[in-house]
Amino acid sequence: MAQRRHPPGARQRARAARGVRAGADVTLGEPWSRGVSRSAEGDVRVAGVSVHELAAQHGTPAYVLDEADLRSRASGYRRAFEAAFAEIGAGVDVYYAGKAFLSLAVARWVHDEGLRVDTATGGELAIALRAGVPGPHIGLHGNNKSDDEIVTALEAGVGRIIVDSLVEIERVADLAGARGLVAPVMVRVTTGVHAGGHEYISTAHEDQKFGLSVAGGADSPAMAALRRAVERPELHLLGIHSHIGSQILDPSGFEVAARVVLTLRAELAERTGVLVDEVDLGGGYGIAYLPGEVALDPDRIAKDVAASVQASSADLGTPLPRFSIEPGRAIVGPAGLTLYTVGTVKPVRIDDGRVRTYVSVDGGMSDNIRPALYGAQYHAELVGRVSQVEPVLARVVGKHCESGDIVVHEVQLPGDVRAGDLLAVAATGAYGRSMASNYNQVPRPPVVAVTDGRARVLLRRETVDDLLALDQG
Ligand SMILES: *Cc1c(COP(=O)(O)O)cnc(C)c1O
């Protein structure tokens, strides 16, 4: 992801073969997907398909997913971690965190690229299974799994159930035992390391719903859970799991958390004689949302984490386990953009006499809740034409009945931005469609994949009939 320009290759050749002038397009670079380019005439293309064509064929708003970009990020993470961990003599598996965005095609793409799939609910599990991902290549998470979800996972032969509490250890063991099965489990622990944005913080105690705390050493909830999992014969304790946060740009949090987990593993071995085989370091690899932001580079982070776990294991005198990681956002986030049509444009006088131009689009918080939920920042550009008009301070807002219905807080847009313009918001592939709602009874937008000059619908647009179909009068 340090790479900003798409290397010339199959896509350019395909474009040349279709008679599109090679060399005329300029790749936009981060935070856009690698297939996003602007032609000399000013319209933007995604993997060779013009935004005008996408809007005409599929309507707006629409999520547009660049398949080649997504695949290359998936294989990029896998290769980077395999290479770095091979250097230290350890194996590693990469699980795609399906909650970031999951559909049948995306599950197949990431599996094709050698990733496994993490799910957190029965719905995500059903999609991964329907896509043909083999059970052993699927993980099931969740802090409050239902019996149905656990049974479905057991019957599908999932590779791992990540247990999140003492009661769940008993429940999974009971449900497996009743079926004559042995459940492969990992215990999710909280290391006191929390990361997100540019910083990480480390605290001894945990005040959140996930996992079991390592605080308290031999008497910690994490140790009690691990010992219980060892005791129950209906469970096979694969290892220890830790996920420290999301959108992490400072790699040191991963290293500190890994050391805590490896220490716990050594302590468990000392107390029970069981040295577990696996350690999962979770997801959270940060991406660029704004121009100038720099994503975590998978090669760099893989090397740093590998060196750090090697040093920790040497200090502890324990052999290295097999590792796994669970990137979601870093695989699908940069591969997606949202295409909107501009409607109402309204200049509003704000403090100190400045004017802010409110640019309303035909979607909003129902297709991207992250700005309202987390104050997340995004970048938008006019993509259907070029304008020589001086830029103005703009705020991109949606069509919902909330003043917090903001898509982009602050962005410079050409002063002649007007109804009918096409506007794209970058890096919406993760936690966009997957967190979308029907607020204001707005049908959710389609997800359209583009690959080498062709677009196809992965998820169709919802219709008002879909909404009415649920209503029993
Ligand atoms: C959310 C989550 C992930 C993925 O996080 P990203 O920020 O999308 O990489 C991985 N593992 C667990 C347990 C999660 O909850």
Short mmCIF file of C-alpha atoms and ligand atoms in Angstrom, two decimals, residues 95-101 118-120 141-142 162 164 188 210 241-248 254 280-287 289 325-333 430-431, ligand 1:
data_model
loop_
_atom_site.label_atom_id
_atom_site.label_comp_id
_atom_site.label_asym_id
_atom_site.label_seq_id
_atom_site.Cartn_x
_atom_site.Cartn_y
_atom_site.Cartn_z
CA TYR A 95 -8.11 -14.30 7.92
CA TYR A 96 -10.21 -11.69 6.15
CA ALA A 97 -12.51 -10.04 8.72
CA GLY A 98 -15.81 -10.42 6.93
CA LYS A 99 -17.61 -7.82 8.99
CA ALA A 100 -15.80 -5.12 6.97
CA PHE A 101 -17.80 -6.23 3.93
CA ASP A 118 -13.46 -14.57 9.90
CA THR A 119 -17.12 -14.29 10.71
CA ALA A 120 -18.84 -12.84 13.76
CA HIS A 141 -16.15 -14.69 16.65
CA GLY A 142 -18.71 -12.91 18.81
CA ILE A 162 -13.05 -17.78 19.35
CA ASP A 164 -15.16 -14.77 24.66
CA ARG A 188 -9.93 -14.11 23.25
CA PHE A 210 -14.80 -8.19 24.63
CA HIS A 241 -6.49 -14.48 20.44
CA SER A 242 -6.05 -10.74 20.85
CA HIS A 243 -7.50 -7.88 18.81
CA ILE A 244 -6.41 -4.43 19.94
CA GLY A 245 -8.42 -2.00 17.86
CA SER A 246 -9.04 -0.56 14.44
CA GLN A 247 -7.52 1.91 11.98
CA ILE A 248 -4.14 1.53 13.70
CA PHE A 254 0.71 -4.91 17.90
CA ASP A 280 -3.90 -14.65 16.68
CA LEU A 281 -2.94 -10.99 16.67
CA GLY A 282 -6.25 -9.66 15.33
CA GLY A 283 -6.88 -6.96 12.75
CA GLY A 284 -6.93 -3.19 12.75
CA TYR A 285 -4.34 -2.31 10.08
CA GLY A 286 -4.89 1.33 9.21
CA ILE A 287 -5.56 2.73 5.73
CA TYR A 289 -8.79 7.97 4.07
CA ILE A 325 -3.91 -12.01 11.67
CA GLU A 326 -7.35 -10.67 10.73
CA PRO A 327 -7.28 -7.60 8.50
CA GLY A 328 -10.67 -6.37 7.27
CA ARG A 329 -10.53 -2.67 6.48
CA ALA A 330 -7.04 -2.89 4.94
CA ILE A 331 -8.27 -5.41 2.35
CA VAL A 332 -11.61 -3.95 1.27
CA GLY A 333 -11.60 -0.32 2.46
CA ALA A 430 -15.04 -1.23 4.55
CA TYR A 431 -17.86 -0.62 7.03
C1 LIG B 1 -13.20 -5.76 13.61
C2 LIG B 1 -12.29 -6.91 13.84
C3 LIG B 1 -11.29 -7.20 12.94
C4 LIG B 1 -11.02 -6.38 11.70
O1 LIG B 1 -10.69 -5.08 12.00
P1 LIG B 1 -10.16 -4.12 10.81
O2 LIG B 1 -9.97 -2.82 11.50
O3 LIG B 1 -11.25 -4.07 9.80
O4 LIG B 1 -8.92 -4.72 10.29
C5 LIG B 1 -10.50 -8.31 13.18
N1 LIG B 1 -10.70 -9.08 14.28
C6 LIG B 1 -11.67 -8.82 15.18
C7 LIG B 1 -11.83 -9.71 16.33
C8 LIG B 1 -12.50 -7.73 14.99
O5 LIG B 1 -13.46 -7.47 15.89
#
